[in-house]
Short mmCIF file of C-alpha atoms and ligand atoms in Angstrom, two decimals:
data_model
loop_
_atom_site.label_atom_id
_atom_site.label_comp_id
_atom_site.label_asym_id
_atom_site.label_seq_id
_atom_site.Cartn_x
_atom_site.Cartn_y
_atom_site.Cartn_z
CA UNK A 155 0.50 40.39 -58.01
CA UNK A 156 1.29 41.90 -61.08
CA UNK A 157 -1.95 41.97 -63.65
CA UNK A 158 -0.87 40.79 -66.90
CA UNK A 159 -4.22 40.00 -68.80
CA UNK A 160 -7.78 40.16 -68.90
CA UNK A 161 -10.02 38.62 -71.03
CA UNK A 162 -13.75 38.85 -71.04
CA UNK A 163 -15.63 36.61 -73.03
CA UNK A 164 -19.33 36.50 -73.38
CA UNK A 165 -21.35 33.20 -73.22
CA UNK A 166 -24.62 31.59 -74.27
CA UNK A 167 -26.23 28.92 -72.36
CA UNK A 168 -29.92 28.03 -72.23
CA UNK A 169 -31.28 26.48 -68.54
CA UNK A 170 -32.91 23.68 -68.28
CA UNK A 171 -36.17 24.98 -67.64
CA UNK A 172 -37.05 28.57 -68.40
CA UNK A 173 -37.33 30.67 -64.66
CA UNK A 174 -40.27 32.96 -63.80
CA UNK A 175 -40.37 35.91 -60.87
CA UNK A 176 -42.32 38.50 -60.79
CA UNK A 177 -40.20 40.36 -63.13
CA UNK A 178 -40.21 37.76 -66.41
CA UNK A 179 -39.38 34.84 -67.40
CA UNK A 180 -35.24 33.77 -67.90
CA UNK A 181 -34.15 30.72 -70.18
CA UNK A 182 -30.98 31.62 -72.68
CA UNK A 183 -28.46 32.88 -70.38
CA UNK A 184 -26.27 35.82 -71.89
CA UNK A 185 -23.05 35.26 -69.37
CA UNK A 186 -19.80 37.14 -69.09
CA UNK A 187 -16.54 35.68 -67.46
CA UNK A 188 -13.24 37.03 -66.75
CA UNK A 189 -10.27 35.75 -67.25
CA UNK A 190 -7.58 37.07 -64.95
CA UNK A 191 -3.67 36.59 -66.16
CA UNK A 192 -1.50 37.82 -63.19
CA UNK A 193 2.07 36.41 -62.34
CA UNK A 194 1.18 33.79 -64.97
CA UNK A 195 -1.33 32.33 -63.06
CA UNK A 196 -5.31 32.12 -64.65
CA UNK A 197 -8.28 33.15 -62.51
CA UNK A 198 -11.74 33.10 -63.48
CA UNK A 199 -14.96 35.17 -62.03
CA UNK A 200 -18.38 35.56 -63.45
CA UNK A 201 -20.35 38.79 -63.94
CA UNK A 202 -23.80 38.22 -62.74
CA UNK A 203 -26.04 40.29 -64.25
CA UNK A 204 -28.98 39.94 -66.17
CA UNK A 205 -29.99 40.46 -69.61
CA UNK A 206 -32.12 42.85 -68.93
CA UNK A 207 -32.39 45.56 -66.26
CA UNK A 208 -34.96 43.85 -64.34
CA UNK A 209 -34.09 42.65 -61.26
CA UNK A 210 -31.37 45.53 -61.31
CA UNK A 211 -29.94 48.41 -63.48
CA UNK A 212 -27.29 46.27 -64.81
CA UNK A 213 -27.84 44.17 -68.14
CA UNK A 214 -24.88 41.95 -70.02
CA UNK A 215 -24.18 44.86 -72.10
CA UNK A 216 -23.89 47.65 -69.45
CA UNK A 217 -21.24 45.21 -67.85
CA UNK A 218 -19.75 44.39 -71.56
CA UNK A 219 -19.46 48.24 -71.68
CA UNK A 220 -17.90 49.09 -68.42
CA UNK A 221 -15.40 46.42 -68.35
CA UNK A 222 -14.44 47.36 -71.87
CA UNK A 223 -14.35 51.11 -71.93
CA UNK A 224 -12.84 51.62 -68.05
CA UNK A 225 -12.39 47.98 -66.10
CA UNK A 226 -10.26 46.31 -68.07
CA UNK A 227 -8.27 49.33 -69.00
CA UNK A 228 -7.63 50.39 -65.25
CA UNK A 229 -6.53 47.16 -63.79
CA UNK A 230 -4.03 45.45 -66.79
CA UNK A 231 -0.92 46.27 -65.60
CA UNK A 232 -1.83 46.95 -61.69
CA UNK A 233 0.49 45.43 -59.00
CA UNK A 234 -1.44 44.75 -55.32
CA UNK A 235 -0.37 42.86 -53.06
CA UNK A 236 -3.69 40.93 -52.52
CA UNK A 237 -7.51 41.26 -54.27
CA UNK A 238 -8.70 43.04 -51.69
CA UNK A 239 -6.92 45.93 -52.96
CA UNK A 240 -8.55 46.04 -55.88
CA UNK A 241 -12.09 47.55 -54.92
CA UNK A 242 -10.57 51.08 -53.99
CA UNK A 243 -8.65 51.21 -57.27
CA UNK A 244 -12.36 50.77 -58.53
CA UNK A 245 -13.74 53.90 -57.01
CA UNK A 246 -14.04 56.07 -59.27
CA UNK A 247 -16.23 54.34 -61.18
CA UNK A 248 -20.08 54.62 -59.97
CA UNK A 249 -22.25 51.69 -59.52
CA UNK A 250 -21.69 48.51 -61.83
CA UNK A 251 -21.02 46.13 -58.76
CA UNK A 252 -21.74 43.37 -61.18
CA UNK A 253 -19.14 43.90 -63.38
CA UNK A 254 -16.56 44.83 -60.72
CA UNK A 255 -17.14 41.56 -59.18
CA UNK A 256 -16.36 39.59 -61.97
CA UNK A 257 -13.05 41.75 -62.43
CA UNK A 258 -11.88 42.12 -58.66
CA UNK A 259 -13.16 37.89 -57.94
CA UNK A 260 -11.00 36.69 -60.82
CA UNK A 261 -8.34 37.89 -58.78
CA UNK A 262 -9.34 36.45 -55.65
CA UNK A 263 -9.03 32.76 -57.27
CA UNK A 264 -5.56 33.88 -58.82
CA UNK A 265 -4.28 35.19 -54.88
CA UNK A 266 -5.21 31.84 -53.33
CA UNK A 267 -3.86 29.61 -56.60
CA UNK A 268 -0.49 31.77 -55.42
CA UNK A 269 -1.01 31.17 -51.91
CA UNK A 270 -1.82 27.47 -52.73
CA UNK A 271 -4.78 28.01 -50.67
CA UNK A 272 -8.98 26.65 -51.41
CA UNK A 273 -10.40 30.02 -52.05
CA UNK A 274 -13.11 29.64 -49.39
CA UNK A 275 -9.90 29.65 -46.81
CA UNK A 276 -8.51 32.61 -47.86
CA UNK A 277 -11.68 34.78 -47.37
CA UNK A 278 -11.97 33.34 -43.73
CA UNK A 279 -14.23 30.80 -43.93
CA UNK A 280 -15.39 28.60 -41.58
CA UNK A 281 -17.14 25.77 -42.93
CA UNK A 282 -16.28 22.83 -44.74
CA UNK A 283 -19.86 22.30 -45.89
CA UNK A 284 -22.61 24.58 -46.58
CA UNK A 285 -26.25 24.20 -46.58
CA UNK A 286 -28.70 24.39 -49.24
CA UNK A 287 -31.97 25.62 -50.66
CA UNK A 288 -33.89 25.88 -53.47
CA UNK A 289 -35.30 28.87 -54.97
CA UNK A 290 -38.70 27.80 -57.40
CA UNK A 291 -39.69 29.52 -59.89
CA UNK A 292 -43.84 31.10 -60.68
CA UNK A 293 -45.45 28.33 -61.82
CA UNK A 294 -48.42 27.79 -64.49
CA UNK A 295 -50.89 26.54 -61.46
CA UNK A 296 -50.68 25.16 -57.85
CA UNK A 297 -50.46 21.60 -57.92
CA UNK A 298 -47.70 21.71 -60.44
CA UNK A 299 -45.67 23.84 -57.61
CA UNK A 300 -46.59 21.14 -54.92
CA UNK A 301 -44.85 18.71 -57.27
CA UNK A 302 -41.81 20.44 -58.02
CA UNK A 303 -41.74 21.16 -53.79
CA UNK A 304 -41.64 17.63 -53.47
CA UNK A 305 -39.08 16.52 -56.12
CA UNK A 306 -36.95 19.41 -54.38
CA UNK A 307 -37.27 17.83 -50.90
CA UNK A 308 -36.46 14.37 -52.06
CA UNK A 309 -32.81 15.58 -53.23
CA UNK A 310 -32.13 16.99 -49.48
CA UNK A 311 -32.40 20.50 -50.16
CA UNK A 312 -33.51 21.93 -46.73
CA UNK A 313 -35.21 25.15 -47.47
CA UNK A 314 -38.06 25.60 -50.36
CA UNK A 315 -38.12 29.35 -51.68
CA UNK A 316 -40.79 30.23 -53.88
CA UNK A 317 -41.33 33.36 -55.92
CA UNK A 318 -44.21 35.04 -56.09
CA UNK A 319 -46.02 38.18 -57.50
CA UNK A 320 -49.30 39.77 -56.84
CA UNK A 321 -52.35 36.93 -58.06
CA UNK A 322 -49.97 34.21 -57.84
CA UNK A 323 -48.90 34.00 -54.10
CA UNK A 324 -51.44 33.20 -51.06
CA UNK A 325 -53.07 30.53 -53.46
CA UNK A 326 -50.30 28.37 -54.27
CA UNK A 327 -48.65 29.26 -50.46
CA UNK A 328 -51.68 27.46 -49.27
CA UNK A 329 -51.37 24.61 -51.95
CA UNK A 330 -47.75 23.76 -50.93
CA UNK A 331 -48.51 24.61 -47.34
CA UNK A 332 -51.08 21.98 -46.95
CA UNK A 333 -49.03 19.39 -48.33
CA UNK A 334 -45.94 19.98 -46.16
CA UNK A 335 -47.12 21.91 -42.98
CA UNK A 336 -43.71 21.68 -41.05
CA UNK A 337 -40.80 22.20 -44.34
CA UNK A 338 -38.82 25.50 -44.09
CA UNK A 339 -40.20 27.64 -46.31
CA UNK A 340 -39.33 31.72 -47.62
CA UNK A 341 -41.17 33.79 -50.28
CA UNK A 342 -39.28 36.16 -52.72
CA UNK A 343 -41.52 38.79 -54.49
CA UNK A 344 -38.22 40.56 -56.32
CA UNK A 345 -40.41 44.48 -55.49
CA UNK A 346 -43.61 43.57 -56.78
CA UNK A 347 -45.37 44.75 -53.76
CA UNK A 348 -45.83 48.56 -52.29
CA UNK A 349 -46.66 49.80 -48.71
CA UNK A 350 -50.23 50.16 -49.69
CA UNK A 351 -50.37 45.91 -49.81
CA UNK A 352 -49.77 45.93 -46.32
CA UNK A 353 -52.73 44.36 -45.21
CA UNK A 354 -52.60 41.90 -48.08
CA UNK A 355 -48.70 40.85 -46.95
CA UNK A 356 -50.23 41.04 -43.31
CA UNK A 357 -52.08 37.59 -44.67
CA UNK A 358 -48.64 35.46 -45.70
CA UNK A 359 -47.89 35.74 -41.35
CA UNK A 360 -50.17 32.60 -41.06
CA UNK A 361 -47.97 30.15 -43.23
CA UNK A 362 -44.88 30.46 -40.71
CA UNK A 363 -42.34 31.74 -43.58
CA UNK A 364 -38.62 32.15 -43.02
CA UNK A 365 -38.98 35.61 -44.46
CA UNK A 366 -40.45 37.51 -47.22
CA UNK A 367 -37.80 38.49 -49.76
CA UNK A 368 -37.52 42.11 -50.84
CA UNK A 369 -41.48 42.65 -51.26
CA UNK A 370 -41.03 46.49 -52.10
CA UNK A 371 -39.22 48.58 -54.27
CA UNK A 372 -35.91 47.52 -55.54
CA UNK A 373 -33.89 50.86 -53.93
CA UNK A 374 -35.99 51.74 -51.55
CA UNK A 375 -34.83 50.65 -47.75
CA UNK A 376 -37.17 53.16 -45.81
CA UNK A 377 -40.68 51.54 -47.43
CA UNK A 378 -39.46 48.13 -45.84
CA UNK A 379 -38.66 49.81 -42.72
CA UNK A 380 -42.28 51.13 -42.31
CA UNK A 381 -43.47 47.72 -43.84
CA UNK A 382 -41.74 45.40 -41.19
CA UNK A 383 -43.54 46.71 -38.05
CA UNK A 384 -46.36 45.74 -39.61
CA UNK A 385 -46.23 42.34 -40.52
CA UNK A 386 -45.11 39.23 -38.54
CA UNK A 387 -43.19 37.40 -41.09
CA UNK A 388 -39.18 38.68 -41.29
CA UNK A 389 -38.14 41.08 -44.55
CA UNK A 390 -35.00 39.92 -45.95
CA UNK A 391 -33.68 42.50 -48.19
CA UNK A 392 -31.95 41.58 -51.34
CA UNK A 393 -31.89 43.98 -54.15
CA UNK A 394 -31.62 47.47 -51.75
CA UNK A 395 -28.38 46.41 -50.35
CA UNK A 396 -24.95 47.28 -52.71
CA UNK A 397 -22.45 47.62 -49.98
CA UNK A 398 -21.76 47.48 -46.02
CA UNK A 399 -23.16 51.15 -45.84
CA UNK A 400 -27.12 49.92 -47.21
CA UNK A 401 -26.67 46.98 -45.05
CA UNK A 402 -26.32 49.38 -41.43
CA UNK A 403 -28.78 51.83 -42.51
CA UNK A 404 -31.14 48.70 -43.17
CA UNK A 405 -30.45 46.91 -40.14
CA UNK A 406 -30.60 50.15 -38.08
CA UNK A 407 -33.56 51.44 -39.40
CA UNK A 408 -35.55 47.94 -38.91
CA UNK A 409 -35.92 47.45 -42.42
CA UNK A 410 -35.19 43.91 -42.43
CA UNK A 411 -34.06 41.34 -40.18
CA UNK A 412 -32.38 38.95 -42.50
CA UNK A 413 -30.05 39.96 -45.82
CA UNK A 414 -29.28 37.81 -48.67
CA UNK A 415 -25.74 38.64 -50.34
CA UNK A 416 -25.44 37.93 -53.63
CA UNK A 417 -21.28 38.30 -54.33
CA UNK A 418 -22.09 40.49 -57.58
CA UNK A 419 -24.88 42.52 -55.96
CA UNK A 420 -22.59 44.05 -53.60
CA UNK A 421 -18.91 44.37 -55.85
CA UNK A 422 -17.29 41.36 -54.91
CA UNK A 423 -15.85 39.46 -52.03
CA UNK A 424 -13.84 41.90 -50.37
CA UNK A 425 -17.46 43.93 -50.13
CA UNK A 426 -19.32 40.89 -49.33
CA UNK A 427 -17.27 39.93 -46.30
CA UNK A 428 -17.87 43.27 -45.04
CA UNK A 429 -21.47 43.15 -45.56
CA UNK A 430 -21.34 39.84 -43.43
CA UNK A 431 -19.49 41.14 -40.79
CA UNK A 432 -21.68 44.34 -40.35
CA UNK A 433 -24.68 41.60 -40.01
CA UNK A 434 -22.52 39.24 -37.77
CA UNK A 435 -21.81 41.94 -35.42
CA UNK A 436 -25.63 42.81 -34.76
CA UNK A 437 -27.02 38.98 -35.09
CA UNK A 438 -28.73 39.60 -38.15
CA UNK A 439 -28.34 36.10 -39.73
CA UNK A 440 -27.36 36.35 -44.25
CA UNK A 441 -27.81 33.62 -47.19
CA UNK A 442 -25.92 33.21 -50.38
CA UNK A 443 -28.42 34.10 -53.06
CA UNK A 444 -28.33 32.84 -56.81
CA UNK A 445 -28.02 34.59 -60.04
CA UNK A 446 -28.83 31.38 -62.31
CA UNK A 447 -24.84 30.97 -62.61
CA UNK A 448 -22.56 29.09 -64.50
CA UNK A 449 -20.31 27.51 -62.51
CA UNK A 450 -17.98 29.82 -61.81
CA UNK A 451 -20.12 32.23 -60.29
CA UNK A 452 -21.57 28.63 -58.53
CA UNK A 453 -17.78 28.07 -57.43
CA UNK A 454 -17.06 31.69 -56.06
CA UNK A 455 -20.70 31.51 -54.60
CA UNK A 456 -19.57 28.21 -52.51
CA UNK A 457 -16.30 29.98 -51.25
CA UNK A 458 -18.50 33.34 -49.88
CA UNK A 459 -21.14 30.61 -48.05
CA UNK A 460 -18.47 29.04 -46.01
CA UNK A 461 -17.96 32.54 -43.90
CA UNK A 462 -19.34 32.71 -40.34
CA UNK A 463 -22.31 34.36 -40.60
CA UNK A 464 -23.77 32.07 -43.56
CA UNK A 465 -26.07 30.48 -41.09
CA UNK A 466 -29.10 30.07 -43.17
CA UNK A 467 -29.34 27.83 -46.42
CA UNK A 468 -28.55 29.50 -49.41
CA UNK A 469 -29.50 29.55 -53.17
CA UNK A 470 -26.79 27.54 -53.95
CA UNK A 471 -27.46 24.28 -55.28
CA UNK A 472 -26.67 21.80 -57.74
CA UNK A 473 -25.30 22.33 -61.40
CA UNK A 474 -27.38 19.58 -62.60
CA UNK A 475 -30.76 22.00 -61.44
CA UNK A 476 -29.81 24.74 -64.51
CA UNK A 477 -27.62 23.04 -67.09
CA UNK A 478 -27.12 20.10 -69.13
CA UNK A 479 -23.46 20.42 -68.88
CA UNK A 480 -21.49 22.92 -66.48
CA UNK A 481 -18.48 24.87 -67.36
CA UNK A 482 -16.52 23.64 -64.38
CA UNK A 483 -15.32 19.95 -63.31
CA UNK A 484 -16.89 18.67 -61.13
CA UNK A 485 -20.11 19.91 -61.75
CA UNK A 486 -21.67 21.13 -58.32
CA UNK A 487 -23.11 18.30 -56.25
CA UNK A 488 -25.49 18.18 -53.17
CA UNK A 489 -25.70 15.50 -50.99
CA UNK A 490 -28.29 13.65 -50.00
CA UNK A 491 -28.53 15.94 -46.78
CA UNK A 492 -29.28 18.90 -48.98
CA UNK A 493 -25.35 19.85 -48.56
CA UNK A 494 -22.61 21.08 -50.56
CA UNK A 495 -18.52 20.40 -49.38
CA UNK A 496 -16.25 23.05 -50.08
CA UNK A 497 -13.17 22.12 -52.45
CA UNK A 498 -10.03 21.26 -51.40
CA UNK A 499 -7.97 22.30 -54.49
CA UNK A 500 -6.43 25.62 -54.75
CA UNK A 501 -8.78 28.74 -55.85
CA UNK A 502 -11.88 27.86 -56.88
CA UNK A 503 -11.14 24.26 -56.34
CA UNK A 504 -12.98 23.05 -59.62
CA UNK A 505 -11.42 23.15 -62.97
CA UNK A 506 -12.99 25.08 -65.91
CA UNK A 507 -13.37 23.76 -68.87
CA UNK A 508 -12.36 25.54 -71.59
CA UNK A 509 -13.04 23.65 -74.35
CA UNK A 510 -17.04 24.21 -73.53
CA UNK A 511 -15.82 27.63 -72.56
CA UNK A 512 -14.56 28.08 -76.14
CA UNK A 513 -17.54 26.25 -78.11
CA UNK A 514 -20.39 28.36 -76.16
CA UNK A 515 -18.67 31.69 -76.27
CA UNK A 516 -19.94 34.20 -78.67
CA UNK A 517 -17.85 37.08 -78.43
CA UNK A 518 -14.15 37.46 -76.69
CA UNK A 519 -12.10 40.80 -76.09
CA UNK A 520 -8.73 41.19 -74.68
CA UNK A 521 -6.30 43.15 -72.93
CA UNK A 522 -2.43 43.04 -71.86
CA UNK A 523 -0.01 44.72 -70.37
CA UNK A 524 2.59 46.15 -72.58
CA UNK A 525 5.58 44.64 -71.40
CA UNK A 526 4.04 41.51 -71.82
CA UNK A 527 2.45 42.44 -74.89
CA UNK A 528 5.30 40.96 -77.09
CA UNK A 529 5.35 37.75 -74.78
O1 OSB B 246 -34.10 37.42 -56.44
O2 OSB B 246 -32.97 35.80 -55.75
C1 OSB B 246 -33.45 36.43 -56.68
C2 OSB B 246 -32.72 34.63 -60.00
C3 OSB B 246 -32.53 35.71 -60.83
C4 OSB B 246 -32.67 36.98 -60.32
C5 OSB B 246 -32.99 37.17 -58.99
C6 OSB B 246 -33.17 36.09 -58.13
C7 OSB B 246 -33.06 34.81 -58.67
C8 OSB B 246 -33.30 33.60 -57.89
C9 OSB B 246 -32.66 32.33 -58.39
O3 OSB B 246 -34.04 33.54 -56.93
C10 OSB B 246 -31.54 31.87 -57.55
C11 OSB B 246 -30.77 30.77 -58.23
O4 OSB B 246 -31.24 29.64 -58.21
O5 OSB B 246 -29.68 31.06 -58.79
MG1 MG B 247 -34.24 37.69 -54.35
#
């Protein structure tokens, strides 16, 4: 595959309901897509990042910057044989797995629209349908949280995250607790925690929890692997782990005993079906996470869930949950078993719409080959 084009474009959309964690509160989405041109064929990928450097180092900007000034650059006029040879071309440049991802899965939907392949079958997936949660944002009080649990359950979805930070967590555990004692339910505290809360995390063992998502520091894999001897309840680690090498020191150390991949997190597919493998191989069981994506981000997120060791329900749900209207057509849709089918079509198997595309984007910058320049 030749690479002809990129273009990167950057997006505004507000959600539907403004987001809290521990870390602030989200509502107008900043988001960046790629557009991939390569043997005349169009592939799209989102950069999931932030706005700010909160949840990680990378913000819109940083990603606007390195795509710009050494992405973009580096991979127009490349010729690979297949996506996955696009991370080691990538090397040199340090960090930034957000906005590699977007570059290097653009190319993944343009390889299997080639291949006349669904996307999710040309990473090796498994499934035809995946299984979904919901992931609830910090709420004003309790018994508004109970409501929005049960709303949530009455779509299908069959896992109930809720985020929490220090003063807002065993109270409104116990709240939705008491109202559904037997639901599958996690906890994600995004590193608002420390070791020294040890005996206060000791308390969340009685309420039976999936896991406890990353309660410590966001780079910091050795504090969860003293932490997790000491509590009952499973760590899942999501922020610590970039690549398959956090993901075996992790694992090996006892750090966790559950990982959530989120595609951009870790650099893209071809990193993310490594990470899954590593975890396959010792039992360690992953989820898809969620970076409040448009949907193509929602799309490539789908594809990555359908691999073999996706056994628990992701943060993958509906489009209808964050936006008004989606960039992609279909929108995503969960059944009434709290499900999602992957696409049949080709690539991402849902078709972007540009003309939204076009009336939300803000800012556009492009780059082509030059002997296609003319063309
Ligand atoms: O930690 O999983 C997280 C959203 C923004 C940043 C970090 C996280 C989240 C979510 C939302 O939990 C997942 C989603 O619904 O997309
Ligand atoms: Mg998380």
């Amino acid at each position: 595959m030749k690479i002809e084009g990129v273009t990167l474009r950057e997006l505004r959309m507000r959600l539907n309901a403004p987001f809290e964690t521990s870390f602030g509160i989200t509502q107008d989405r900043r988001i960046l897509l790629i557009e991939m041109l390569a043997d005349g064929v169009t592939g799209w990928g989102e950069i999931t990042t932030l706005e700010s450097p909160s949840y990680n180092s990378e913000t819109t900007d940083t990603a606007w910057h390195i795509i710009s000034d050494f992405l973009a650059p580096l991979v127009v006029g490349q010729n690979v044989s297949t996506a996955a040879e696009l991370p080691p071309l990538l090397e040199p440049i340090r960090g930034h797995y957000m906005a590699k991802a977007g570059v290097e899965n653009a190319l993944w939907d343009v390889e299997a629209q080639q291949r006349s392949m669904p996307l999710w079958k040309l990473l090796g997936g498994t499934r035809e349908e995946i299984t979904c949660g919901v992931s609830l944002g910090i709420r004003e009080n309790p018994q508004s949280l109970v409501k929005k649990v049960e709303e949530e359950l009455s779509c299908g979805y069959q896992r109930i995250k809720l985020k929490i930070k220090p003063g807002k967590d065993l109270n409104f555990l116990t709240a939705v607790r008491n109202v559904f004692p037997n639901i599958v339910l996690s906890v994600d505290a995004n590193s608002a925690y420390r070791l020294k809360d040890a005996d206060h995390l000791r308390k969340f063992d009685e309420f039976d929890l999936l896991m406890i998502e990353q309660p410590l520091e966001w780079d910091d894999i050795y504090s969860h692997a003293l932490l997790q001897p000491k509590i009952r309840t499973a760590i899942c680690l999501d922020e610590c782990i970039s690549n398959d090498r956090h993901v075996i020191g992790a694992i090996e150390s006892g750090a966790c005993k559950i990982v959530n991949i989120k595609l951009g997190r870790v650099g893209g597919h071809t990193s993310a079906r490594k990470v899954q493998d590593v975890c396959r191989e010792r039992k360690v069981p992953v989820w898809c996470g969620g970076m409040l994506e448009s949907g193509v981000g929602r799309a490539h997120n789908i594809a990555m869930s359908t691999l073999p060791g996706f056994t628990l329900p992701g943060d993958v749900s509906a489009s209808q949950r964050y936006w008004s209207q989606d960039i992609i057509e279909p929108p995503v849709d969960v059944g009434p078993m709290g499900t999602i089918t992957a696409p049949n079509g080709f690539g991402l198997g849902y078709n972007v719409n540009r003309e939204l595309i076009d009336r939300l984007t803000v800012r556009t910058r492009s780059w082509r080959d030059a002997a296609y320049a003319s063309s």
